[in-house]
Short mmCIF file of C-alpha atoms in Angstrom, two decimals:
data_model
loop_
_atom_site.label_atom_id
_atom_site.label_comp_id
_atom_site.label_asym_id
_atom_site.label_seq_id
_atom_site.Cartn_x
_atom_site.Cartn_y
_atom_site.Cartn_z
CA MET A 34 33.94 33.77 -37.36
CA ALA A 35 31.64 35.60 -39.74
CA GLU A 36 33.95 38.56 -39.59
CA ALA A 37 36.98 36.50 -40.43
CA VAL A 38 35.22 35.10 -43.49
CA GLU A 39 34.03 38.42 -44.83
CA SER A 40 36.96 40.71 -44.12
CA PRO A 41 39.59 39.51 -46.65
CA GLY A 42 37.50 41.12 -49.39
CA ASP A 43 37.88 44.63 -47.95
CA PRO A 44 41.48 45.62 -47.55
CA GLY A 45 40.86 49.35 -47.75
CA THR A 46 38.12 49.82 -45.19
CA THR A 47 38.92 50.41 -41.56
CA THR A 48 37.41 47.19 -40.28
CA PRO A 49 38.31 46.14 -36.77
CA ARG A 50 40.93 43.51 -36.42
CA PRO A 51 39.11 40.22 -37.11
CA LEU A 52 38.99 37.40 -34.61
CA PHE A 53 41.61 34.69 -34.62
CA ALA A 54 43.65 36.72 -37.12
CA GLY A 55 47.11 35.56 -36.24
CA LEU A 56 46.08 32.10 -35.28
CA SER A 57 47.52 30.35 -38.28
CA ASP A 58 50.97 31.71 -37.45
CA ILE A 59 51.09 30.08 -34.06
CA SER A 60 52.54 26.67 -33.70
CA ILE A 61 50.92 24.77 -30.94
CA SER A 62 53.74 22.88 -29.33
CA GLN A 63 56.20 25.80 -29.19
CA ASP A 64 54.21 28.91 -28.41
CA ILE A 65 51.41 27.77 -26.18
CA PRO A 66 52.78 25.96 -23.15
CA VAL A 67 50.74 22.80 -22.75
CA GLU A 68 52.78 21.11 -20.09
CA GLY A 69 51.74 21.07 -16.50
CA GLU A 70 48.32 20.62 -15.02
CA ILE A 71 45.40 21.75 -17.08
CA THR A 72 42.79 21.57 -14.39
CA ILE A 73 39.64 23.44 -13.60
CA PRO A 74 39.84 24.51 -9.95
CA VAL A 75 36.81 22.52 -8.76
CA ARG A 76 37.90 19.33 -10.45
CA SER A 77 41.36 19.52 -8.98
CA ARG A 78 39.90 19.89 -5.54
CA ILE A 79 37.82 16.77 -6.03
CA ARG A 80 40.78 14.84 -7.27
CA GLU A 81 42.79 15.83 -4.25
CA PHE A 82 39.87 14.89 -2.07
CA ASP A 83 39.60 11.44 -3.61
CA SER A 84 43.25 10.64 -3.32
CA SER A 85 43.51 11.89 0.22
CA THR A 86 40.66 9.74 1.61
CA LEU A 87 42.87 6.75 0.98
CA ASN A 88 45.62 8.22 3.09
CA GLU A 89 43.62 9.70 5.91
CA SER A 90 43.35 7.97 9.22
CA VAL A 91 40.53 5.56 9.95
CA GLN A 92 39.25 7.85 12.64
CA ASN A 93 38.68 10.61 10.10
CA THR A 94 36.72 8.33 7.84
CA ILE A 95 34.53 7.02 10.60
CA MET A 96 33.97 10.46 12.09
CA ARG A 97 32.99 11.88 8.73
CA ASP A 98 30.39 9.17 8.19
CA LEU A 99 29.16 9.46 11.75
CA LYS A 100 28.79 13.18 11.39
CA ALA A 101 26.75 12.70 8.21
CA VAL A 102 24.52 10.23 10.01
CA GLY A 103 24.21 12.54 13.00
CA LYS A 104 23.29 15.46 10.78
CA LYS A 105 20.50 13.43 9.26
CA PHE A 106 19.27 12.40 12.70
CA MET A 107 18.94 16.09 13.51
CA HIS A 108 16.96 16.66 10.35
CA VAL A 109 14.57 13.90 11.35
CA LEU A 110 14.14 15.23 14.87
CA TYR A 111 13.40 18.72 13.64
CA PRO A 112 11.62 18.06 10.37
CA ARG A 113 11.71 21.00 8.02
CA LYS A 114 11.18 20.92 4.31
CA SER A 115 14.75 20.21 3.35
CA ASN A 116 16.48 18.03 0.84
CA THR A 117 19.32 16.75 2.96
CA LEU A 118 17.97 13.26 3.46
CA LEU A 119 17.08 12.99 -0.17
CA ARG A 120 20.22 14.47 -1.68
CA ASP A 121 22.91 12.66 0.28
CA TRP A 122 21.14 9.48 1.15
CA ASP A 123 22.92 6.74 2.99
CA LEU A 124 21.77 3.54 4.60
CA TRP A 125 24.03 3.56 7.66
CA GLY A 126 21.48 5.29 9.83
CA PRO A 127 18.64 2.91 8.97
CA LEU A 128 20.93 -0.06 9.58
CA ILE A 129 22.01 1.20 13.00
CA LEU A 130 18.43 1.95 13.99
CA CYS A 131 17.06 -1.35 12.71
CA VAL A 132 19.73 -3.40 14.49
CA THR A 133 19.14 -1.48 17.73
CA LEU A 134 15.40 -1.99 17.47
CA ALA A 135 15.71 -5.69 16.69
CA LEU A 136 18.26 -6.31 19.46
CA MET A 137 16.07 -4.69 22.07
CA LEU A 138 12.79 -6.18 20.91
CA GLN A 139 13.83 -9.77 20.55
CA ARG A 140 12.61 -12.25 23.08
CA GLY A 141 15.01 -14.21 25.18
CA SER A 142 15.80 -17.76 24.19
CA VAL A 143 14.29 -19.04 27.42
CA ASP A 144 10.78 -18.57 26.10
CA SER A 145 8.98 -21.24 24.15
CA GLU A 146 8.94 -21.06 20.39
CA LYS A 147 5.36 -20.03 19.88
CA ASP A 148 4.75 -17.41 22.47
CA GLY A 149 6.63 -14.27 23.06
CA GLY A 150 7.77 -11.33 21.10
CA PRO A 151 9.45 -11.27 17.74
CA GLN A 152 12.78 -12.80 17.01
CA PHE A 153 15.63 -10.62 15.82
CA ALA A 154 15.10 -11.80 12.26
CA GLU A 155 11.38 -11.06 12.34
CA VAL A 156 11.92 -7.43 13.31
CA PHE A 157 14.68 -7.07 10.75
CA VAL A 158 12.50 -8.55 8.01
CA ILE A 159 9.51 -6.43 8.93
CA VAL A 160 11.52 -3.23 8.86
CA TRP A 161 13.45 -3.84 5.67
CA PHE A 162 10.79 -5.61 3.65
CA GLY A 163 8.22 -3.12 4.86
CA ALA A 164 10.40 -0.26 3.69
CA VAL A 165 11.04 -1.94 0.33
CA THR A 166 7.31 -2.60 -0.16
CA ILE A 167 6.40 0.99 0.62
CA THR A 168 9.08 2.23 -1.76
CA LEU A 169 7.84 -0.03 -4.55
CA ASN A 170 4.31 1.10 -3.86
CA SER A 171 5.18 4.76 -4.11
CA LYS A 172 7.16 4.21 -7.29
CA LEU A 173 4.35 2.21 -8.86
CA LEU A 174 1.90 4.96 -8.02
CA GLY A 175 4.01 7.33 -10.04
CA GLY A 176 6.22 9.01 -7.47
CA ASN A 177 9.50 10.46 -8.65
CA ILE A 178 11.74 9.47 -5.81
CA SER A 179 14.53 6.99 -6.21
CA PHE A 180 14.53 3.60 -4.55
CA PHE A 181 17.35 4.24 -2.09
CA GLN A 182 16.25 7.75 -1.24
CA SER A 183 12.93 6.38 -0.10
CA LEU A 184 14.58 3.58 1.90
CA CYS A 185 16.83 6.17 3.50
CA VAL A 186 13.95 8.42 4.56
CA LEU A 187 11.83 5.57 5.91
CA GLY A 188 14.75 4.13 7.82
CA TYR A 189 15.83 7.41 9.37
CA CYS A 190 12.30 8.22 10.47
CA ILE A 191 12.33 5.16 12.74
CA LEU A 192 14.54 7.23 15.07
CA PRO A 193 11.66 8.66 17.18
CA LEU A 194 10.27 5.16 17.68
CA THR A 195 13.67 3.85 18.75
CA MET A 196 13.82 6.63 21.30
CA ALA A 197 10.34 5.60 22.45
CA LEU A 198 11.61 2.04 22.90
CA LEU A 199 14.47 3.25 25.08
CA VAL A 200 12.07 5.28 27.20
CA CYS A 201 9.72 2.30 27.49
CA ARG A 202 12.54 0.07 28.64
CA LEU A 203 13.44 2.56 31.34
CA VAL A 204 9.82 2.96 32.41
CA LEU A 205 9.43 -0.81 32.61
CA LEU A 206 12.16 -0.93 35.27
CA ALA A 207 9.65 0.66 37.62
CA GLU A 208 6.76 -1.35 39.01
CA PRO A 209 4.11 -2.47 36.53
CA GLY A 210 0.63 -0.99 36.73
CA PRO A 211 -1.86 1.11 34.83
CA ILE A 212 0.18 4.30 35.26
CA ASN A 213 3.17 2.52 33.80
CA PHE A 214 1.10 1.50 30.82
CA MET A 215 -0.38 4.97 30.36
CA VAL A 216 3.04 6.58 30.34
CA ARG A 217 4.30 4.10 27.77
CA LEU A 218 1.19 4.51 25.63
CA PHE A 219 1.54 8.29 25.70
CA VAL A 220 5.22 8.20 24.76
CA VAL A 221 4.66 5.73 21.93
CA ILE A 222 1.76 7.71 20.50
CA ILE A 223 3.75 10.94 20.51
CA MET A 224 6.74 9.33 18.83
CA PHE A 225 4.52 7.57 16.28
CA ALA A 226 2.99 10.90 15.30
CA TRP A 227 6.47 12.42 15.12
CA SER A 228 7.67 9.65 12.78
CA ILE A 229 4.71 10.08 10.50
CA VAL A 230 5.11 13.85 10.35
CA ALA A 231 8.84 13.56 9.66
CA SER A 232 8.51 11.01 6.87
CA THR A 233 5.57 12.81 5.27
CA ALA A 234 7.56 16.05 5.26
CA PHE A 235 10.19 14.37 3.15
CA LEU A 236 8.10 12.04 1.02
CA ALA A 237 4.89 13.87 0.30
CA ASP A 238 6.27 16.18 -2.34
CA SER A 239 7.40 13.38 -4.56
CA GLN A 240 3.90 12.03 -5.18
CA PRO A 241 1.35 13.22 -7.70
CA PRO A 242 -1.19 15.37 -5.84
CA ASN A 243 -4.23 13.16 -6.27
CA ARG A 244 -2.46 10.08 -4.92
CA LYS A 245 -0.78 11.46 -1.82
CA ALA A 246 -3.12 9.65 0.54
CA LEU A 247 -2.56 6.37 -1.28
CA ALA A 248 1.19 6.72 -0.83
CA VAL A 249 1.07 7.90 2.80
CA TYR A 250 -1.28 5.20 4.09
CA PRO A 251 1.28 2.35 3.87
CA VAL A 252 3.77 4.52 5.76
CA PHE A 253 1.15 4.96 8.45
CA LEU A 254 0.58 1.18 8.59
CA PHE A 255 4.33 0.50 8.76
CA TYR A 256 4.97 2.81 11.71
CA PHE A 257 1.79 1.61 13.39
CA VAL A 258 3.02 -1.98 13.34
CA ILE A 259 6.43 -0.95 14.71
CA SER A 260 4.73 1.11 17.43
CA TRP A 261 2.59 -1.87 18.33
CA MET A 262 5.66 -4.07 18.69
CA ILE A 263 7.25 -1.45 20.95
CA LEU A 264 4.13 -1.00 23.05
CA THR A 265 3.57 -4.70 23.65
CA PHE A 266 7.18 -5.33 24.53
CA THR A 267 7.50 -7.05 27.87
CA PRO A 268 10.92 -7.89 29.24
CA GLN A 269 11.26 -11.48 30.33
CA MET B 118 -28.41 30.53 -39.91
CA ALA B 119 -25.22 28.99 -41.14
CA ALA B 120 -25.53 27.21 -44.44
CA PRO B 121 -23.92 23.79 -44.66
CA ASP B 122 -21.27 25.06 -47.11
CA GLU B 123 -19.95 27.60 -44.67
CA LEU B 124 -19.06 24.92 -42.16
CA ALA B 125 -15.40 24.01 -42.48
CA PHE B 126 -15.62 20.31 -41.65
CA HIS B 127 -16.86 18.65 -44.75
CA GLU B 128 -16.45 15.17 -43.29
CA PHE B 129 -19.23 15.73 -40.85
CA GLU B 130 -21.84 16.11 -43.46
CA GLU B 131 -24.52 14.54 -41.42
CA ALA B 132 -23.96 16.97 -38.59
CA ALA B 133 -23.81 19.86 -41.00
CA ASN B 134 -27.12 18.88 -42.50
CA LEU B 135 -28.65 18.61 -39.09
CA LEU B 136 -27.30 22.00 -38.14
CA ALA B 137 -28.76 23.54 -41.27
CA GLN B 138 -32.17 22.05 -40.70
CA THR B 139 -32.64 22.62 -37.02
CA PRO B 140 -29.97 24.77 -35.36
CA ASN B 141 -30.99 23.84 -31.84
CA GLU B 142 -31.29 20.13 -32.34
CA THR B 143 -27.63 19.27 -31.69
CA THR B 144 -27.78 20.54 -28.16
CA THR B 145 -30.84 18.55 -27.27
CA ARG B 146 -29.43 15.43 -28.91
CA SER B 147 -26.31 15.60 -26.76
CA ASP B 148 -28.49 16.08 -23.72
CA GLN B 149 -30.52 13.08 -24.67
CA LEU B 150 -27.43 10.98 -25.14
CA SER B 151 -26.00 11.48 -21.67
CA PRO B 152 -29.07 10.65 -19.60
CA LYS B 153 -29.65 7.66 -21.83
CA GLY B 154 -26.14 6.51 -21.06
CA HIS B 155 -26.74 6.94 -17.36
CA VAL B 156 -30.06 5.16 -17.51
CA ALA B 157 -28.44 2.28 -19.30
CA VAL B 158 -25.96 1.86 -16.46
CA ALA B 159 -28.47 2.15 -13.63
CA MET B 160 -31.07 -0.21 -15.01
CA ASP B 161 -31.59 -3.61 -13.54
CA SER B 162 -29.78 -6.31 -15.36
CA GLY B 163 -31.89 -7.53 -18.21
CA ALA B 164 -30.74 -9.49 -21.20
CA SER B 165 -30.89 -6.52 -23.57
CA TYR B 166 -29.00 -4.27 -21.21
CA GLY B 167 -26.33 -6.88 -20.79
CA ALA B 168 -25.85 -7.17 -24.54
CA GLU B 169 -25.72 -3.41 -25.11
CA ASP B 170 -23.33 -2.90 -22.29
CA GLU B 171 -21.06 -5.65 -23.51
CA VAL B 172 -20.96 -4.17 -26.98
CA GLU B 173 -20.14 -0.76 -25.53
CA GLU B 174 -17.46 -2.20 -23.28
CA ASN B 175 -15.96 -4.23 -26.11
CA ASP B 176 -15.72 -1.15 -28.31
CA LYS B 177 -14.17 0.85 -25.53
CA THR B 178 -11.62 -1.77 -24.59
CA VAL B 179 -10.65 -2.34 -28.22
CA LEU B 180 -10.05 1.38 -28.63
CA LEU B 181 -8.04 1.60 -25.44
CA GLN B 182 -5.87 -1.32 -26.40
CA GLU B 183 -5.18 0.20 -29.76
CA GLU B 184 -4.16 3.46 -28.16
CA LYS B 185 -1.64 2.21 -25.65
CA GLN B 186 1.05 -0.33 -26.29
CA GLN B 187 1.10 -3.04 -23.64
CA PRO B 188 4.65 -3.16 -22.28
CA GLY B 189 6.20 -6.54 -21.65
CA PHE B 190 5.74 -8.18 -18.29
CA TRP B 191 9.42 -7.80 -17.45
CA THR B 192 9.26 -4.01 -17.55
CA PHE B 193 8.36 -1.76 -14.67
CA GLY B 194 5.73 0.00 -16.74
CA TYR B 195 3.69 -3.16 -17.00
CA TYR B 196 3.17 -3.28 -13.26
CA GLN B 197 2.70 0.44 -13.08
CA SER B 198 -0.44 0.08 -15.15
CA PHE B 199 -2.01 -1.87 -12.30
CA PHE B 200 -1.50 0.98 -9.86
CA ASP B 201 -3.04 3.63 -12.04
CA VAL B 202 -5.67 4.74 -9.55
CA ASP B 203 -6.38 7.92 -7.65
CA THR B 204 -7.38 8.26 -4.03
CA SER B 205 -10.96 9.06 -4.95
CA GLN B 206 -11.22 5.97 -7.15
CA VAL B 207 -9.97 3.68 -4.41
CA LEU B 208 -12.40 5.19 -1.92
CA ASP B 209 -15.22 4.80 -4.40
CA ARG B 210 -14.39 1.14 -4.93
CA ILE B 211 -14.29 0.53 -1.19
CA LYS B 212 -17.69 2.17 -0.82
CA GLY B 213 -19.01 0.02 -3.62
CA SER B 214 -17.86 -3.14 -1.91
CA LEU B 215 -19.39 -2.10 1.40
CA LEU B 216 -22.83 -1.58 -0.07
CA PRO B 217 -23.57 -4.23 -2.66
CA ARG B 218 -26.74 -3.72 -4.64
CA PRO B 219 -28.45 -6.34 -6.78
CA GLY B 220 -28.24 -4.44 -10.05
CA HIS B 221 -24.75 -3.10 -9.62
CA ASN B 222 -22.05 -5.37 -10.85
CA PHE B 223 -18.87 -4.39 -8.99
CA VAL B 224 -16.66 -5.11 -11.95
CA ARG B 225 -18.64 -3.09 -14.44
CA HIS B 226 -19.87 -0.31 -12.25
CA HIS B 227 -16.91 0.41 -10.05
CA LEU B 228 -13.89 -1.13 -11.68
CA ARG B 229 -15.04 -0.18 -15.18
CA ASN B 230 -12.68 -2.80 -16.52
CA ARG B 231 -9.68 -1.07 -14.99
CA PRO B 232 -8.69 -3.30 -12.11
CA ASP B 233 -5.98 -2.21 -9.75
CA LEU B 234 -3.67 -4.11 -7.46
CA TYR B 235 -3.32 -1.39 -4.84
CA GLY B 236 -6.66 -2.11 -3.16
CA PRO B 237 -6.37 -5.89 -2.78
CA PHE B 238 -2.74 -5.77 -1.64
CA TRP B 239 -3.10 -3.12 1.05
CA ILE B 240 -6.50 -4.27 2.24
CA CYS B 241 -5.05 -7.76 2.79
CA ALA B 242 -2.03 -6.33 4.59
CA THR B 243 -4.21 -4.18 6.83
CA LEU B 244 -6.54 -7.07 7.58
CA ALA B 245 -3.67 -9.38 8.47
CA PHE B 246 -2.13 -6.90 10.88
CA VAL B 247 -5.47 -5.88 12.38
CA LEU B 248 -6.33 -9.55 12.98
CA ALA B 249 -3.04 -10.19 14.76
CA ILE B 250 -3.25 -7.00 16.81
CA THR B 251 -6.85 -7.45 17.94
CA GLY B 252 -6.23 -11.10 18.68
CA ASN B 253 -3.41 -9.97 20.92
CA LEU B 254 -5.66 -7.37 22.54
CA THR B 255 -8.26 -9.97 23.46
CA LEU B 256 -5.49 -11.79 25.27
CA VAL B 257 -4.72 -8.63 27.20
CA LEU B 258 -8.38 -8.25 28.11
CA ALA B 259 -8.52 -11.90 29.16
CA GLN B 260 -5.50 -11.50 31.35
CA ARG B 261 -7.02 -8.54 33.17
CA ARG B 262 -9.96 -10.70 34.15
CA ASP B 263 -7.95 -13.73 35.05
CA PRO B 264 -4.37 -12.98 36.07
CA SER B 265 -3.35 -16.60 35.84
CA ILE B 266 -3.28 -16.37 32.06
CA HIS B 267 0.22 -15.72 30.87
CA TYR B 268 0.30 -12.80 28.48
CA SER B 269 2.75 -12.76 25.63
CA PRO B 270 2.86 -10.79 22.39
CA GLN B 271 2.33 -13.92 20.24
CA PHE B 272 4.15 -12.66 17.24
CA HIS B 273 3.71 -15.85 15.24
CA LYS B 274 0.05 -14.95 14.71
CA VAL B 275 1.09 -12.18 12.36
CA THR B 276 2.74 -14.74 10.11
CA VAL B 277 -0.27 -17.05 10.21
CA ALA B 278 -2.71 -14.22 9.53
CA SER B 279 -0.80 -12.78 6.61
CA VAL B 280 -0.20 -16.15 4.95
CA THR B 281 -3.86 -17.10 5.28
CA ILE B 282 -5.27 -13.85 3.97
CA TYR B 283 -2.88 -13.53 1.07
CA CYS B 284 -3.34 -17.13 -0.02
CA TYR B 285 -7.09 -16.70 0.12
CA THR B 286 -7.09 -13.53 -1.92
CA TRP B 287 -4.78 -14.84 -4.61
CA LEU B 288 -5.35 -18.58 -4.88
CA VAL B 289 -9.13 -18.68 -4.68
CA PRO B 290 -9.57 -16.10 -7.48
CA LEU B 291 -7.05 -18.09 -9.51
CA ALA B 292 -9.16 -21.21 -9.11
CA LEU B 293 -12.33 -19.28 -9.84
CA TRP B 294 -10.87 -17.68 -12.93
CA GLY B 295 -9.64 -21.02 -14.20
CA PHE B 296 -13.03 -22.57 -13.60
CA LEU B 297 -14.85 -19.76 -15.39
CA ARG B 298 -12.51 -19.98 -18.35
CA TRP B 299 -13.11 -23.69 -18.58
CA ARG B 300 -16.89 -23.17 -18.49
CA LYS B 301 -16.56 -20.53 -21.17
CA GLY B 302 -14.87 -23.10 -23.33
CA VAL B 303 -17.86 -25.36 -22.82
CA ARG B 304 -20.61 -22.77 -23.22
CA GLU B 305 -19.82 -19.92 -25.53
CA ARG B 306 -22.26 -17.35 -24.22
CA MET B 307 -20.76 -16.99 -20.79
CA GLY B 308 -19.00 -13.78 -20.00
CA VAL B 309 -15.64 -13.95 -18.33
CA TYR B 310 -13.59 -11.77 -16.02
CA THR B 311 -9.88 -11.35 -16.24
CA PHE B 312 -7.76 -12.70 -13.42
CA LEU B 313 -7.04 -9.23 -12.05
CA GLU B 314 -10.70 -8.31 -11.94
CA THR B 315 -11.42 -11.43 -9.90
CA VAL B 316 -8.59 -10.63 -7.52
CA CYS B 317 -9.92 -7.09 -7.23
CA VAL B 318 -13.41 -8.29 -6.38
CA TYR B 319 -12.12 -10.61 -3.69
CA GLY B 320 -9.70 -8.07 -2.29
CA TYR B 321 -12.22 -5.28 -1.98
CA SER B 322 -14.82 -7.65 -0.57
CA LEU B 323 -12.50 -8.35 2.36
CA PHE B 324 -12.56 -4.69 3.37
CA VAL B 325 -15.75 -5.06 5.40
CA PHE B 326 -13.94 -7.46 7.73
CA ILE B 327 -11.54 -4.79 8.97
CA PRO B 328 -14.05 -2.86 11.09
CA THR B 329 -15.72 -6.14 12.01
CA VAL B 330 -12.51 -7.53 13.44
CA VAL B 331 -12.03 -4.37 15.49
CA LEU B 332 -15.60 -4.64 16.76
CA TRP B 333 -14.94 -8.24 17.77
CA LEU B 334 -13.00 -6.80 20.68
CA ILE B 335 -16.29 -6.18 22.46
CA PRO B 336 -16.49 -9.20 24.73
CA VAL B 337 -20.19 -9.96 24.25
CA PRO B 338 -20.52 -13.30 22.41
CA TRP B 339 -23.86 -12.81 20.70
CA LEU B 340 -22.77 -9.36 19.51
CA GLN B 341 -19.64 -10.90 18.02
CA TRP B 342 -21.69 -13.46 16.16
CA LEU B 343 -24.05 -10.74 14.95
CA PHE B 344 -21.22 -8.60 13.58
CA GLY B 345 -19.63 -11.63 12.00
CA ALA B 346 -22.84 -12.68 10.29
CA LEU B 347 -23.46 -9.14 9.07
CA ALA B 348 -19.98 -8.80 7.61
CA LEU B 349 -20.18 -12.20 5.99
CA ALA B 350 -23.58 -11.37 4.47
CA LEU B 351 -22.35 -8.07 3.00
CA SER B 352 -19.15 -9.56 1.68
CA ALA B 353 -20.68 -12.68 0.20
CA ALA B 354 -23.53 -10.65 -1.32
CA GLY B 355 -20.99 -8.49 -3.09
CA LEU B 356 -19.30 -11.57 -4.50
CA VAL B 357 -22.55 -13.21 -5.57
CA PHE B 358 -23.91 -10.09 -7.26
CA THR B 359 -20.69 -9.72 -9.18
CA LEU B 360 -20.56 -13.33 -10.28
CA TRP B 361 -24.24 -13.75 -11.10
CA PRO B 362 -24.27 -12.03 -14.52
CA VAL B 363 -21.37 -14.18 -15.62
CA VAL B 364 -22.62 -17.45 -14.25
CA ARG B 365 -26.21 -16.92 -15.29
CA GLU B 366 -25.58 -18.33 -18.75
CA ASP B 367 -24.38 -21.62 -17.42
CA THR B 368 -26.52 -24.57 -16.39
CA ARG B 369 -28.37 -24.12 -13.14
CA LEU B 370 -26.43 -26.88 -11.48
CA ALA B 371 -23.04 -25.44 -12.29
CA ALA B 372 -24.12 -21.92 -11.33
CA GLY B 373 -25.58 -23.08 -8.05
CA VAL B 374 -22.55 -25.15 -7.15
CA LEU B 375 -20.14 -22.35 -8.00
CA LEU B 376 -21.94 -19.71 -6.01
CA SER B 377 -22.41 -21.91 -3.00
CA VAL B 378 -18.73 -22.92 -3.01
CA VAL B 379 -17.73 -19.26 -3.16
CA VAL B 380 -19.96 -18.37 -0.23
CA LEU B 381 -18.83 -21.43 1.71
CA LEU B 382 -15.15 -20.59 1.33
CA HIS B 383 -15.82 -17.06 2.46
CA ALA B 384 -17.69 -18.28 5.52
CA LEU B 385 -14.88 -20.70 6.33
CA LEU B 386 -12.38 -17.84 6.23
CA ALA B 387 -14.47 -15.69 8.53
CA MET B 388 -15.10 -18.45 11.06
CA GLY B 389 -11.54 -19.68 10.97
CA CYS B 390 -10.30 -16.19 11.78
CA LYS B 391 -12.77 -15.84 14.58
CA PHE B 392 -11.87 -19.12 16.20
CA TYR B 393 -8.15 -18.92 15.78
CA PHE B 394 -7.55 -15.33 16.75
CA PHE B 395 -10.29 -14.68 19.24
CA GLN B 396 -10.53 -17.00 22.18
CA PRO B 397 -13.56 -16.79 24.43
CA LEU B 398 -12.92 -14.76 27.53
CA PRO B 399 -12.87 -16.28 31.02
CA PRO B 400 -15.90 -15.50 33.14
CA GLU B 401 -15.92 -12.39 35.27
CA PRO B 402 -14.06 -12.90 38.56
CA MET B 403 -16.32 -12.87 41.62
CA ALA B 404 -15.80 -9.48 43.21
CA SER B 405 -17.72 -9.66 46.48
CA PRO B 406 -16.40 -11.64 49.45
CA HIS B 407 -19.75 -13.38 50.31
CA GLN B 408 -19.46 -15.50 47.21
CA ALA B 409 -16.13 -16.89 48.33
CA THR B 410 -17.88 -20.25 48.78
CA SER B 411 -18.86 -20.30 45.12
CA GLN B 412 -15.29 -19.59 44.07
CA PRO B 413 -14.24 -23.26 43.92
CA ALA B 414 -16.97 -23.85 41.34
CA ALA B 415 -15.77 -21.00 39.18
CA THR B 416 -12.12 -21.96 39.40
CA GLY B 417 -12.96 -25.19 37.63
CA LEU B 418 -13.03 -23.28 34.33
CA PRO B 419 -9.99 -20.95 34.28
CA PRO B 420 -7.28 -23.61 34.65
CA THR B 421 -8.33 -25.13 31.33
CA LEU B 422 -8.19 -21.79 29.54
CA PRO B 423 -4.46 -20.98 29.74
CA ARG B 424 -3.75 -24.21 27.90
CA SER B 425 -6.14 -23.36 25.08
CA VAL B 426 -4.98 -19.76 24.93
CA ALA B 427 -1.32 -20.65 24.73
CA ALA B 428 -1.95 -23.20 21.99
#
């Protein structure tokens, strides 16, 4: 642009052809074809993607979501420092796990009101309100993780404990005794440690360094309470 | 040495004059200042110390309030200011509550007028869950001795424990704060704590009960009472030492009544927890076969226990 301003004063010199020299001679509507799709390749792909999810079969939709959930389960089972859970968070996995946990832990209706294990609603409330409280706590302490990302991580990391519950249920089919209890205790402890390691791998980086222990302790308490509920589960 | 004119900061004329007169004096003065400050903090509470400290604290808090704008209570930043603590600070406050000393006021020495909500909230949550879990464990231990007791997870105790502990830690400080404010209206010279500082004191004072509750698993009755009394003494001492400098200005009657009510409520909490969550264990079952004749005497007791345990 500087060249175009300065050059009209020098007709004799061999200046290079200035920028945008013939621009004023072009008429927009006739010489430059503006019809048709003016799209950047990436954007057009996204637009096609959006429109086609309406037309695809239900099976495709469900399988895509299930695959995303399954991928995140794998990331929890083999915790590496990765951003997958944080970047594409979703709450399907936590919901599935929480409902499974609550369905299996609830006491039968035969029992009296006061005694017995938790009701479905109690487990549900403990898991979701516990996760919300821990998220609020980490945000108040100055962590830079979003609300739903934290809920997603905490919910997905219940997976090892759900597996422990399944194992405990199977073990309880055998005869009761101290060996039975020892096996269950061992399984629950291992899975509890696995949950803590998995969630810390995802959450620890988002906290300021001198407050990491303050943010991790409530996670420890949360999984400890869930492990306790699993360990003391007795089928009626 | 440097003449006063060569020093760039003309505002600090006094310092410049001092520097000109005795070049080494500034260093010793700063050294004198810091130990004096420390000595002022560690001294036993006397009237002069209290006044100096209050003046210092007032200056500091005025400066701090001028520096930072208080956000409104509907913003997130307002609540974030209550969680502005580091791990080391929380651990230091817990240590301070475990070892109360007569001269050390918890609010001044450990909180330094920066109360936090992290400690009280999570200590209460931990205590509630530990109470429910250990209460459940005593039932397991009781069932091993006497198989006729029906074991069940007793999940409702978690609800009871958490409601009790949280109400105690938030409602009693509210009442105490209201009472202190009212007394301050009556007698001008009384100091006052903010609501959050009172909640902090109560919350941190409950920390000593967490290991005590775990130790209550040991099924020896006199040991349980000993641990309970020890924990209650430490906790109540912390509360009394914190409240004494504030209540000292009031009439003796009011001060005595307030302190005894505080200690009484604390004792009621401790005993209520012990009786509700920890039932006495059944006696040891007779192992040897010769004492089969004495079995009928012993079986008089256990049938009454399942009813009380399931209650």
